[in-house]
Coordinates of C-alpha atoms in Angstrom, one line a residue:
Chain A
X1 CA -33.3 73.4 -81.2
X2 CA -35.6 72.2 -79.2
X3 CA -36.4 73.9 -75.9
X4 CA -34.1 73.1 -73.4
X5 CA -36.5 72.7 -71.0
X6 CA -38.1 69.6 -72.5
X7 CA -34.5 68.0 -73.1
X8 CA -34.4 67.6 -69.1
X9 CA -35.8 64.3 -68.0
X10 CA -39.3 64.3 -67.3
X11 CA -40.3 65.5 -64.0
X12 CA -41.8 62.1 -62.4
X13 CA -43.0 61.5 -59.4
X14 CA -40.6 58.8 -58.6
X15 CA -37.4 59.7 -56.1
X16 CA -35.3 60.1 -59.0
X17 CA -37.2 62.8 -60.3
X18 CA -37.6 64.6 -57.6
X19 CA -33.9 64.7 -56.9
X20 CA -33.7 66.2 -60.5
X21 CA -36.0 69.0 -59.6
X22 CA -34.3 69.6 -56.4
X23 CA -30.8 69.6 -58.2
X24 CA -32.8 72.2 -61.2
X25 CA -34.2 74.3 -58.5
X26 CA -30.6 74.8 -56.7
X27 CA -28.9 75.0 -60.0
X28 CA -31.3 78.1 -60.5
X29 CA -30.9 79.5 -57.1
X30 CA -27.3 79.6 -58.0
X31 CA -27.7 81.0 -61.2
X32 CA -29.9 83.8 -59.8
X33 CA -27.4 84.5 -56.7
X34 CA -24.6 85.3 -59.3
X35 CA -26.9 87.6 -61.1
X36 CA -27.1 86.1 -64.6
X37 CA -29.0 87.3 -67.6
X38 CA -32.4 88.6 -68.0
X39 CA -34.9 85.8 -68.6
X40 CA -35.7 86.8 -72.0
X41 CA -34.8 86.4 -75.7
X42 CA -30.9 85.8 -75.7
X43 CA -30.5 86.1 -72.2
X44 CA -32.9 84.0 -71.4
X45 CA -31.0 80.9 -73.5
X46 CA -27.7 82.0 -71.8
X47 CA -29.9 81.8 -68.3
X48 CA -30.8 78.3 -69.6
X49 CA -27.6 77.2 -70.5
X50 CA -25.7 78.5 -67.8
X51 CA -28.7 76.6 -65.2
X52 CA -27.9 73.6 -67.2
X53 CA -24.0 73.8 -67.1
X54 CA -24.5 74.3 -63.2
X55 CA -26.8 71.7 -63.1
X56 CA -24.3 69.2 -64.5
X57 CA -21.4 70.4 -62.6
X58 CA -23.5 69.2 -59.4
X59 CA -24.2 66.2 -60.9
X60 CA -20.7 65.4 -61.6
X61 CA -20.1 66.3 -57.9
X62 CA -22.9 64.0 -56.8
X63 CA -21.9 61.6 -59.4
X64 CA -18.1 61.4 -58.0
X65 CA -19.2 61.4 -54.3
X66 CA -21.6 58.3 -55.1
X67 CA -18.6 56.9 -57.0
X68 CA -16.1 57.4 -53.8
X69 CA -19.1 55.7 -51.6
X70 CA -19.0 52.9 -53.9
X71 CA -15.3 52.2 -53.9
X72 CA -15.5 52.8 -50.1
X73 CA -18.4 50.1 -49.7
X74 CA -16.6 47.5 -52.4
X75 CA -13.0 47.8 -50.2
X76 CA -15.1 47.1 -47.1
X77 CA -16.7 44.1 -48.7
X78 CA -13.2 43.1 -50.2
X79 CA -11.4 43.2 -46.6
X80 CA -14.8 41.5 -45.1
X81 CA -13.8 38.4 -48.1
X82 CA -10.1 38.6 -47.8
X83 CA -9.3 39.1 -44.4
X84 CA -12.2 36.5 -43.1
X85 CA -10.9 34.0 -40.4
X86 CA -11.3 31.2 -42.7
X87 CA -9.7 30.2 -46.1
X88 CA -12.5 31.1 -48.7
X89 CA -12.6 30.2 -52.1
X90 CA -14.7 29.5 -55.3
X91 CA -14.6 26.9 -57.1
X92 CA -15.7 25.5 -60.9
X93 CA -18.0 22.8 -61.3
X94 CA -14.9 20.6 -62.2
X95 CA -13.1 21.8 -59.1
X96 CA -10.6 24.3 -60.4
X97 CA -10.1 27.6 -58.4
X98 CA -11.8 30.7 -59.5
X99 CA -10.7 32.8 -56.4
X100 CA -9.6 32.8 -53.1
X101 CA -9.0 35.1 -50.5
X102 CA -5.8 36.5 -48.6
X103 CA -6.3 34.4 -45.8
X104 CA -6.7 31.1 -47.8
X105 CA -3.6 31.8 -49.8
X106 CA -1.8 32.3 -46.6
X107 CA -3.5 28.9 -45.3
X108 CA -1.6 27.2 -48.6
X109 CA 1.4 29.3 -47.9
X110 CA 1.7 30.2 -51.7
X111 CA 0.8 33.1 -54.0
X112 CA -3.1 34.0 -55.4
X113 CA -1.5 33.3 -59.0
X114 CA -0.4 30.0 -58.3
X115 CA -3.4 29.0 -56.8
X116 CA -5.9 30.6 -58.9
X117 CA -7.4 28.9 -62.6
X118 CA -5.5 25.4 -60.7
X119 CA -7.4 22.6 -59.7
X120 CA -8.0 22.5 -55.7
X121 CA -6.8 19.0 -55.9
X122 CA -3.2 20.1 -56.4
X123 CA -3.3 21.0 -53.1
X124 CA -5.0 17.9 -51.8
X125 CA -3.3 15.1 -50.3
X126 CA -4.0 12.1 -52.9
X127 CA -5.0 9.9 -50.4
X128 CA -7.7 12.0 -49.6
X129 CA -9.0 12.7 -53.7
X130 CA -11.8 10.0 -53.5
X131 CA -13.1 12.0 -50.6
X132 CA -12.8 14.9 -51.9
X133 CA -14.4 14.4 -55.6
X134 CA -17.5 12.7 -53.5
X135 CA -17.7 16.0 -51.3
X136 CA -18.2 17.9 -54.4
X137 CA -20.0 15.6 -56.4
X138 CA -22.5 15.8 -53.7
X139 CA -22.1 19.7 -53.4
X140 CA -23.3 20.1 -56.9
X141 CA -25.9 17.5 -56.7
X142 CA -27.7 18.6 -53.5
X143 CA -27.4 22.3 -53.2
X144 CA -27.1 22.5 -49.7
X145 CA -24.2 22.8 -47.4
X146 CA -22.0 20.1 -47.5
X147 CA -18.8 18.8 -45.1
X148 CA -15.8 17.1 -44.9
X149 CA -11.9 16.4 -43.4
X150 CA -9.2 16.1 -45.5
X151 CA -5.4 16.5 -45.9
X152 CA -4.2 19.4 -47.6
X153 CA -0.6 19.9 -48.9
X154 CA 1.4 23.1 -49.6
X155 CA 3.2 23.9 -52.5
X156 CA 6.3 24.5 -50.1
X157 CA 6.4 21.3 -48.6
X158 CA 4.2 20.2 -45.0
X159 CA 0.4 19.3 -44.8
X160 CA -2.0 20.2 -42.7
X161 CA -5.9 19.0 -41.9
X162 CA -8.6 21.1 -43.2
X163 CA -12.0 20.8 -42.9
X164 CA -14.2 22.1 -45.9
X165 CA -17.7 23.6 -45.7
X166 CA -18.9 23.6 -49.1
X167 CA -22.2 25.1 -50.9
X168 CA -23.0 25.6 -54.8
X169 CA -24.5 28.4 -56.1
X170 CA -25.6 29.5 -59.6
X171 CA -23.2 31.9 -61.1
X172 CA -23.4 33.9 -64.4
X173 CA -26.3 32.4 -66.5
X174 CA -28.1 29.1 -66.6
X175 CA -26.3 25.7 -65.9
X176 CA -23.1 27.5 -64.6
X177 CA -22.6 26.2 -61.2
X178 CA -20.0 27.3 -58.8
X179 CA -19.1 26.4 -55.3
X180 CA -18.4 28.5 -52.3
X181 CA -15.9 26.9 -50.1
X182 CA -14.8 27.5 -46.8
X183 CA -11.3 26.2 -45.6
X184 CA -10.8 25.7 -41.9
X185 CA -7.5 24.2 -40.4
X186 CA -7.9 21.8 -38.1
X187 CA -4.6 20.5 -37.7
X188 CA -4.4 21.5 -33.7
X189 CA -7.7 20.0 -33.2
X190 CA -6.8 17.0 -35.0
X191 CA -3.6 17.2 -32.9
X192 CA -5.9 17.4 -29.7
X193 CA -8.2 14.6 -30.8
X194 CA -5.5 12.6 -31.4
X195 CA -3.2 13.5 -27.8
X196 CA -6.4 12.9 -26.4
X197 CA -7.3 9.1 -28.2
X198 CA -3.8 8.3 -26.9
X199 CA -4.2 9.3 -23.7
X200 CA -7.4 7.6 -23.6
X201 CA -5.9 4.6 -24.8
X202 CA -3.3 4.7 -22.4
X203 CA -5.2 5.3 -19.7
X204 CA -7.4 2.4 -21.0
X205 CA -4.5 0.0 -21.1
X206 CA -3.0 1.2 -17.8
X207 CA -6.9 0.5 -16.2
X208 CA -6.7 -2.6 -17.7
X209 CA -3.4 -3.5 -16.6
X210 CA -4.6 -2.3 -12.8
X211 CA -7.4 -4.7 -13.5
X212 CA -5.6 -7.5 -14.6
X213 CA -2.8 -6.9 -11.4
X214 CA -6.0 -6.7 -9.1
X215 CA -7.5 -9.9 -10.5
X216 CA -4.0 -11.6 -10.1
X217 CA -3.9 -10.0 -6.6
X218 CA -7.1 -11.2 -5.6
X219 CA -6.4 -14.6 -6.5
X220 CA -3.1 -14.3 -4.4
X221 CA -4.9 -13.1 -1.7
X222 CA -7.6 -15.6 -1.7
X223 CA -4.7 -18.3 -1.9
X224 CA -3.2 -16.7 1.2
X225 CA -6.3 -16.6 3.0
X226 CA -6.8 -20.2 2.3
X227 CA -3.5 -20.7 3.4
X228 CA -4.0 -19.1 6.5
X229 CA -7.0 -20.4 7.1
X230 CA -5.4 -24.0 6.6
X231 CA -2.6 -23.2 9.0
X232 CA -4.9 -21.5 11.6
X233 CA -6.7 -24.9 11.3
X234 CA -4.0 -27.0 11.7
X235 CA -2.7 -25.0 14.5
X236 CA -6.2 -25.2 16.1
X237 CA -5.7 -29.1 15.6
X238 CA -2.2 -29.1 16.9
X239 CA -3.2 -27.1 20.2
X240 CA -6.6 -29.6 20.5
X241 CA -4.0 -32.7 20.0
X242 CA -1.5 -31.2 22.3
X243 CA -4.1 -30.6 24.8
X244 CA -5.2 -34.4 24.8
X245 CA -2.0 -35.9 24.8
X246 CA -1.3 -34.2 28.0
X247 CA -4.6 -35.2 29.3
X248 CA -3.8 -38.7 28.3
X249 CA -0.6 -38.5 30.1
X250 CA -2.2 -36.9 33.0
X251 CA -4.6 -39.9 33.0
X252 CA -2.2 -42.4 32.5
X253 CA -0.5 -41.4 35.5
X254 CA -3.6 -41.5 37.6
X255 CA -4.1 -45.3 36.7
X256 CA -0.6 -46.0 37.8
X257 CA -1.7 -44.2 41.0
X258 CA -4.0 -46.7 41.7
X259 CA -1.3 -49.5 42.5
X260 CA 0.8 -46.9 44.8
X261 CA -0.2 -46.7 48.5
X262 CA 2.4 -45.0 49.6
X263 CA 0.9 -41.3 50.5
X264 CA 4.3 -39.3 49.5
X265 CA 4.7 -41.2 46.3
X266 CA 0.7 -40.6 45.7
X267 CA 1.5 -36.8 46.4
X268 CA 4.4 -36.7 43.8
X269 CA 2.1 -38.4 41.6
X270 CA -0.9 -36.0 42.1
X271 CA 1.9 -32.8 41.6
X272 CA 3.1 -33.9 38.4
X273 CA -0.3 -34.4 37.1
X274 CA -1.3 -31.2 38.2
X275 CA 1.8 -29.6 36.5
X276 CA 0.8 -31.7 33.3
X277 CA -3.0 -30.2 33.9
X278 CA -1.7 -26.5 34.5
X279 CA 0.1 -26.8 30.6
X280 CA -2.7 -28.7 29.2
X281 CA -5.2 -26.0 30.0
X282 CA -3.0 -23.5 28.1
X283 CA -3.6 -25.6 25.0
X284 CA -7.3 -26.1 25.7
X285 CA -7.9 -22.2 26.1
X286 CA -6.2 -21.6 23.0
X287 CA -8.3 -24.0 20.9
X288 CA -11.6 -22.8 22.7
X289 CA -10.9 -19.4 22.4
X290 CA -10.1 -19.9 18.4
X291 CA -6.9 -17.8 19.5
X292 CA -3.8 -19.0 18.1
X293 CA -1.0 -18.0 19.8
X294 CA -2.3 -15.5 22.9
X295 CA -5.0 -16.1 26.0
X296 CA -6.1 -14.1 28.6
X297 CA -4.0 -14.1 31.9
X298 CA -6.8 -13.1 33.8
X299 CA -9.0 -16.0 32.2
X300 CA -6.4 -18.7 32.4
X301 CA -5.2 -17.9 36.2
X302 CA -9.3 -17.8 37.4
X303 CA -9.7 -21.2 35.6
X304 CA -6.4 -22.8 36.7
X305 CA -6.9 -21.7 40.2
X306 CA -10.6 -22.7 40.9
X307 CA -9.5 -25.9 39.1
X308 CA -6.1 -26.6 41.6
X309 CA -8.2 -25.5 45.0
X310 CA -11.1 -27.7 43.7
X311 CA -8.6 -30.8 43.6
X312 CA -8.3 -29.9 48.2
X313 CA -11.9 -29.4 48.1
X314 CA -11.9 -30.6 51.6
X315 CA -9.2 -28.0 52.9
X316 CA -11.7 -25.1 52.2
X317 CA -9.1 -22.5 51.6
X318 CA -10.9 -19.3 50.4
X319 CA -9.5 -17.6 46.9
X320 CA -9.8 -14.0 45.9
X321 CA -8.7 -12.9 42.8
X322 CA -7.9 -9.4 41.2
X323 CA -6.9 -9.8 38.1
X324 CA -6.5 -7.7 35.0
X325 CA -6.8 -9.1 31.6
X326 CA -3.4 -9.4 30.3
X327 CA -3.0 -11.2 26.8
X328 CA -0.2 -13.2 26.5
X329 CA 1.5 -15.7 24.4
X330 CA 2.3 -19.4 25.2
X331 CA 5.8 -18.4 26.3
X332 CA 4.6 -16.9 29.2
X333 CA 1.5 -18.5 30.3
X334 CA 3.1 -22.0 30.3
X335 CA 5.6 -21.0 32.8
X336 CA 3.2 -18.8 34.6
X337 CA 0.7 -21.3 35.2
X338 CA 3.3 -23.7 36.5
X339 CA 4.4 -21.1 39.0
X340 CA 1.0 -20.6 40.3
X341 CA 0.6 -24.3 40.3
X342 CA 3.5 -24.4 42.7
X343 CA 2.4 -21.6 44.6
X344 CA -0.8 -22.8 45.4
X345 CA 0.3 -26.7 45.9
X346 CA 2.7 -25.3 48.4
X347 CA -0.2 -23.3 50.3
X348 CA -2.4 -26.1 50.4
X349 CA 0.6 -28.4 52.0
X350 CA 1.9 -26.2 54.4
X351 CA 0.5 -22.6 54.8
X352 CA -2.4 -23.5 57.0
X353 CA -1.3 -26.8 59.0
X354 CA -4.0 -25.8 61.9
X355 CA -7.5 -24.5 60.4
X356 CA -7.7 -24.6 56.6
X357 CA -11.0 -23.2 56.6
X358 CA -9.6 -19.9 57.7
X359 CA -7.3 -19.7 55.1
X360 CA -7.4 -17.2 52.2
X361 CA -5.1 -17.2 49.1
X362 CA -5.2 -14.0 47.2
X363 CA -4.0 -13.8 43.6
X364 CA -3.3 -10.1 41.8
X365 CA -2.2 -9.7 38.6
X366 CA -1.3 -6.2 37.0
X367 CA 0.3 -4.7 34.0
X368 CA 2.1 -1.3 33.5
X369 CA 3.3 -1.3 30.0
X370 CA 5.1 -3.8 29.0
X371 CA 5.5 -4.9 32.8
X372 CA 3.5 -7.8 34.1
X373 CA 3.6 -8.1 38.1
X374 CA 1.8 -11.5 39.4
X375 CA 1.4 -11.3 43.3
X376 CA 0.2 -14.0 45.4
X377 CA -0.8 -13.5 48.9
X378 CA -2.1 -15.9 51.9
X379 CA -2.8 -15.5 55.4
X380 CA -1.1 -18.4 56.0
X381 CA 2.1 -19.2 59.1
X382 CA 4.2 -17.7 56.5
X383 CA 7.8 -19.0 55.7
X384 CA 10.6 -20.2 58.0
X385 CA 12.9 -18.1 59.4
X386 CA 16.0 -17.6 57.3
X387 CA 14.3 -19.5 54.6
X388 CA 16.4 -19.4 51.0
X389 CA 14.4 -20.4 48.0
X390 CA 17.2 -21.9 46.6
X391 CA 18.1 -24.0 49.1
X392 CA 14.7 -25.4 49.8
X393 CA 14.2 -29.2 49.6
X394 CA 10.9 -28.6 47.5
X395 CA 11.1 -28.9 43.9
X396 CA 8.2 -26.6 43.9
X397 CA 9.7 -23.6 45.1
X398 CA 12.8 -24.3 43.4
X399 CA 10.6 -24.3 39.8
X400 CA 9.1 -21.4 40.7
X401 CA 12.8 -19.4 41.2
X402 CA 14.3 -21.1 38.0
X403 CA 11.1 -20.3 35.9
X404 CA 11.1 -17.2 37.0
X405 CA 14.7 -15.9 36.6
X406 CA 15.8 -18.1 33.9
X407 CA 12.2 -18.4 31.9
X408 CA 10.7 -15.2 32.1
X409 CA 14.0 -13.3 33.0
X410 CA 12.1 -11.7 36.0
X411 CA 12.5 -11.0 39.5
X412 CA 10.7 -12.8 42.7
X413 CA 10.1 -11.3 46.0
X414 CA 9.3 -12.9 49.3
X415 CA 7.7 -11.3 52.3
X416 CA 7.5 -12.7 55.6
X417 CA 10.8 -14.4 55.4
X418 CA 12.7 -12.9 58.4
X419 CA 10.1 -13.7 61.2
X420 CA 7.3 -16.2 61.0
X421 CA 4.7 -13.9 61.0
X422 CA 1.4 -14.3 59.5
X423 CA 1.0 -15.0 56.0
X424 CA 3.5 -14.8 53.3
X425 CA 3.7 -12.7 50.0
X426 CA 5.6 -13.5 46.5
X427 CA 5.8 -11.1 43.9
X428 CA 6.8 -12.0 40.4
X429 CA 7.8 -9.4 37.9
X430 CA 9.0 -9.6 34.3
X431 CA 8.8 -8.0 31.2
X432 CA 6.3 -9.4 28.7
X433 CA 7.5 -8.2 25.5
X434 CA 11.1 -9.3 26.3
X435 CA 9.9 -12.7 26.5
X436 CA 7.7 -12.8 23.6
X437 CA 10.4 -11.1 21.1
X438 CA 12.2 -14.6 21.0
X439 CA 15.3 -14.7 18.8
X440 CA 16.5 -17.4 16.6
X441 CA 15.1 -20.6 16.3
Chain B
X1 CA 40.9 -36.4 39.2
X2 CA 39.6 -33.2 38.7
X3 CA 35.7 -33.2 37.7
X4 CA 34.5 -32.4 34.1
X5 CA 32.5 -29.2 34.1
X6 CA 29.5 -28.3 31.5
X7 CA 27.4 -25.0 31.0
X8 CA 23.8 -25.5 30.0
X9 CA 22.3 -22.7 27.7
X10 CA 18.6 -23.3 27.6
X11 CA 15.6 -20.9 28.3
X12 CA 13.1 -24.0 29.1
X13 CA 14.1 -23.9 32.8
X14 CA 12.5 -27.4 33.2
X15 CA 14.3 -29.2 30.3
X16 CA 17.8 -27.2 31.6
X17 CA 16.7 -28.8 35.1
X18 CA 16.7 -32.6 33.6
X19 CA 20.0 -31.4 31.8
X20 CA 21.7 -30.6 35.1
X21 CA 20.2 -33.8 36.9
X22 CA 21.7 -35.9 34.0
X23 CA 25.1 -34.2 34.3
X24 CA 25.1 -34.4 38.0
X25 CA 24.2 -38.2 38.1
X26 CA 27.6 -38.6 35.7
X27 CA 29.7 -36.7 38.3
X28 CA 30.0 -33.9 36.5
X29 CA 29.9 -30.2 37.9
X30 CA 27.4 -28.0 36.6
X31 CA 27.6 -24.2 35.8
X32 CA 24.3 -22.2 36.8
X33 CA 22.0 -22.7 33.9
X34 CA 22.0 -19.5 31.7
X35 CA 19.0 -19.0 29.6
X36 CA 20.5 -16.0 27.3
X37 CA 23.3 -15.9 25.0
X38 CA 24.5 -12.8 26.9
X39 CA 24.5 -14.8 30.0
X40 CA 26.2 -17.8 28.6
X41 CA 28.9 -15.7 27.5
X42 CA 29.5 -14.4 30.9
X43 CA 29.3 -17.9 33.0
X44 CA 31.6 -19.5 30.2
X45 CA 34.2 -16.5 30.4
X46 CA 33.9 -17.0 34.5
X47 CA 33.5 -20.8 34.9
X48 CA 35.5 -21.9 32.0
X49 CA 33.4 -25.0 31.6
X50 CA 34.6 -28.0 29.4
X51 CA 31.5 -28.2 27.1
X52 CA 28.6 -26.2 26.3
X53 CA 25.4 -27.4 25.7
X54 CA 23.4 -24.6 23.5
X55 CA 20.1 -24.6 22.5
X56 CA 19.7 -22.5 19.2
X57 CA 16.3 -20.6 20.1
X58 CA 17.0 -18.1 22.9
X59 CA 15.6 -15.1 24.3
X60 CA 17.6 -11.5 24.3
X61 CA 19.6 -10.1 21.6
X62 CA 22.2 -12.8 20.8
X63 CA 20.7 -16.0 19.2
X64 CA 22.2 -19.6 20.0
X65 CA 24.4 -19.6 16.9
X66 CA 25.9 -15.8 17.5
X67 CA 26.2 -17.2 21.3
X68 CA 28.2 -20.4 20.6
X69 CA 30.5 -18.8 17.7
X70 CA 31.9 -16.5 20.4
X71 CA 32.3 -18.8 23.1
X72 CA 34.4 -20.9 20.3
X73 CA 36.0 -18.0 19.2
X74 CA 37.0 -16.2 22.9
X75 CA 37.4 -19.1 24.7
X76 CA 38.3 -22.3 22.6
X77 CA 35.1 -24.5 24.2
X78 CA 33.4 -26.8 22.0
X79 CA 29.7 -26.3 21.8
X80 CA 27.3 -29.0 21.4
X81 CA 23.8 -27.6 19.5
X82 CA 20.4 -29.0 21.0
X83 CA 17.2 -28.3 19.1
X84 CA 14.1 -29.8 18.1
X85 CA 14.6 -28.7 14.5
X86 CA 16.5 -30.9 11.8
X87 CA 20.3 -31.1 12.3
X88 CA 20.4 -29.4 8.6
X89 CA 18.2 -26.4 9.7
X90 CA 20.7 -25.8 12.9
X91 CA 23.7 -26.6 10.5
X92 CA 22.5 -23.7 8.4
X93 CA 21.7 -21.2 11.3
X94 CA 25.4 -22.0 12.8
X95 CA 26.6 -20.7 9.7
X96 CA 28.2 -24.3 8.7
X97 CA 31.7 -23.3 8.9
X98 CA 34.1 -25.3 11.2
X99 CA 33.1 -28.0 13.9
X100 CA 29.4 -28.5 14.1
X101 CA 28.1 -30.8 16.9
X102 CA 24.2 -31.6 17.3
X103 CA 22.1 -33.6 19.3
X104 CA 18.3 -33.7 18.8
X105 CA 15.4 -32.7 21.1
X106 CA 14.0 -34.7 23.0
X107 CA 17.4 -35.5 24.7
X108 CA 18.2 -39.2 25.1
X109 CA 20.7 -39.4 27.9
X110 CA 22.9 -42.2 26.1
X111 CA 22.7 -40.0 23.0
X112 CA 23.8 -37.1 25.0
X113 CA 26.7 -39.0 26.9
X114 CA 27.8 -40.4 23.5
X115 CA 28.0 -37.0 21.6
X116 CA 29.9 -35.2 24.4
X117 CA 32.5 -38.1 24.7
X118 CA 32.9 -37.7 20.8
X119 CA 33.5 -34.2 21.3
X120 CA 35.9 -34.2 24.3
X121 CA 38.0 -37.0 22.3
X122 CA 38.3 -35.1 19.3
X123 CA 39.3 -32.0 21.4
X124 CA 42.1 -34.1 23.1
X125 CA 43.3 -35.6 20.1
X126 CA 43.7 -32.3 18.4
X127 CA 45.6 -30.8 21.2
X128 CA 47.7 -33.6 21.4
X129 CA 48.5 -32.9 17.5
X130 CA 49.4 -29.2 18.4
X131 CA 51.7 -30.4 21.1

């Protein structure tokens, strides 16, 4: 029998050797503590055997511990594999599924045994086979990570979009290459992409529609603005022609006046001419200011009054104006012009029979909201006692009354009627908006 | 013989004045000039004219066409429209139903006289027929 000591593994100065040596001395300490047989003769052999037995028992315990540790470690790695957040499988070179993790099985909604040993292509939509085989080919040919997107189908029906990431690795001996494949369900991502694409297409279509409409509108706007320009030009022209025609009438009257000797008749002609000119001035101002339908009453009355009094320059009547700017339409300007024409003509004829050089005529124009008030004042002899405007023989004041009441729908106030006192004041008031908002045609 | 009476509804005062002179020359009575539809109704009711000459374009809330319809309905007075617009345009504004009489502006005294005589003769005939 060989010395048991010699059967022990040789103590090497490596880790394992050290471990054995430690184990041996530990076993010896334990046998000693138990109070084993003497270390000589049979006793020595018994002691050796006992020590060896203890040593083996200890080794056994250590081995069990190691095995448990190994199992635990394997479980951990298996869990990492099985429950990875992506489907994970190993493919043979021909595309056969060698094994698949739980997530992969769950992705395919099937059983593991129905996947393993079957070609992965049976879970791939036929239309994507060419792409899948191309992918597989490049995985084994290149040896680097390859990706592809394909439609996968489930044995129970239905399909999902999958992203594959695959890499080849050498397995078990020469020329045996497998591929590790990760399968990621990208259905949601695809759906979102599709929705986004659709949204983008819709938006683009809408944008195009807007752009088309915009272009169309711009065209219409252009046409409209051209039409408006043309209409404005025509209106301008019309104002110009109206003014010219009125001037022609006025000139004709002037020509005819030459053959009239009677001062009374000449006066009638002169007054008619003034009336025509006061109307012509409205059109002239409309033409000059480029405004189509409104003129400023302040400028109009200013020009009209100066023009009228200039026609009677020899009388030397002074003019005072206190006029607020009031924009008005033709409907208001024309009758007001005629009214001022009549009042000033009347003043020239009757207000200052003695010394007209001392005479002053004042016009005041004020506006409060829609109400316009135009006052005429002079420092002349005043109106005759008991004067009634309607009974007056003069067409002038009859016109003033008729124009204020019937055309301006306003009121007329006369001061200085009761007694012949110094001066006359006539005030015309009306609602500008009532006249300008005409009803019907 | 009782003088015949006309009501002139016109918001251009000087134009109305010309018409008043015309009627006075023909020895008619003329009501005060009305420059709005409302005023026309008021005067027509009070003065009971034989005929109304109505401008289509008026100030106020009542148009010439509305005022004419009310005058015909309420008082049975014939109305002759006067306008610078065409007869067809005015006929459309007037509603196109029943009697329609029209004189174009600017007014020619002979045309006015003829139109008025026609209207009054027709009225007389229809009154005789009813009797």
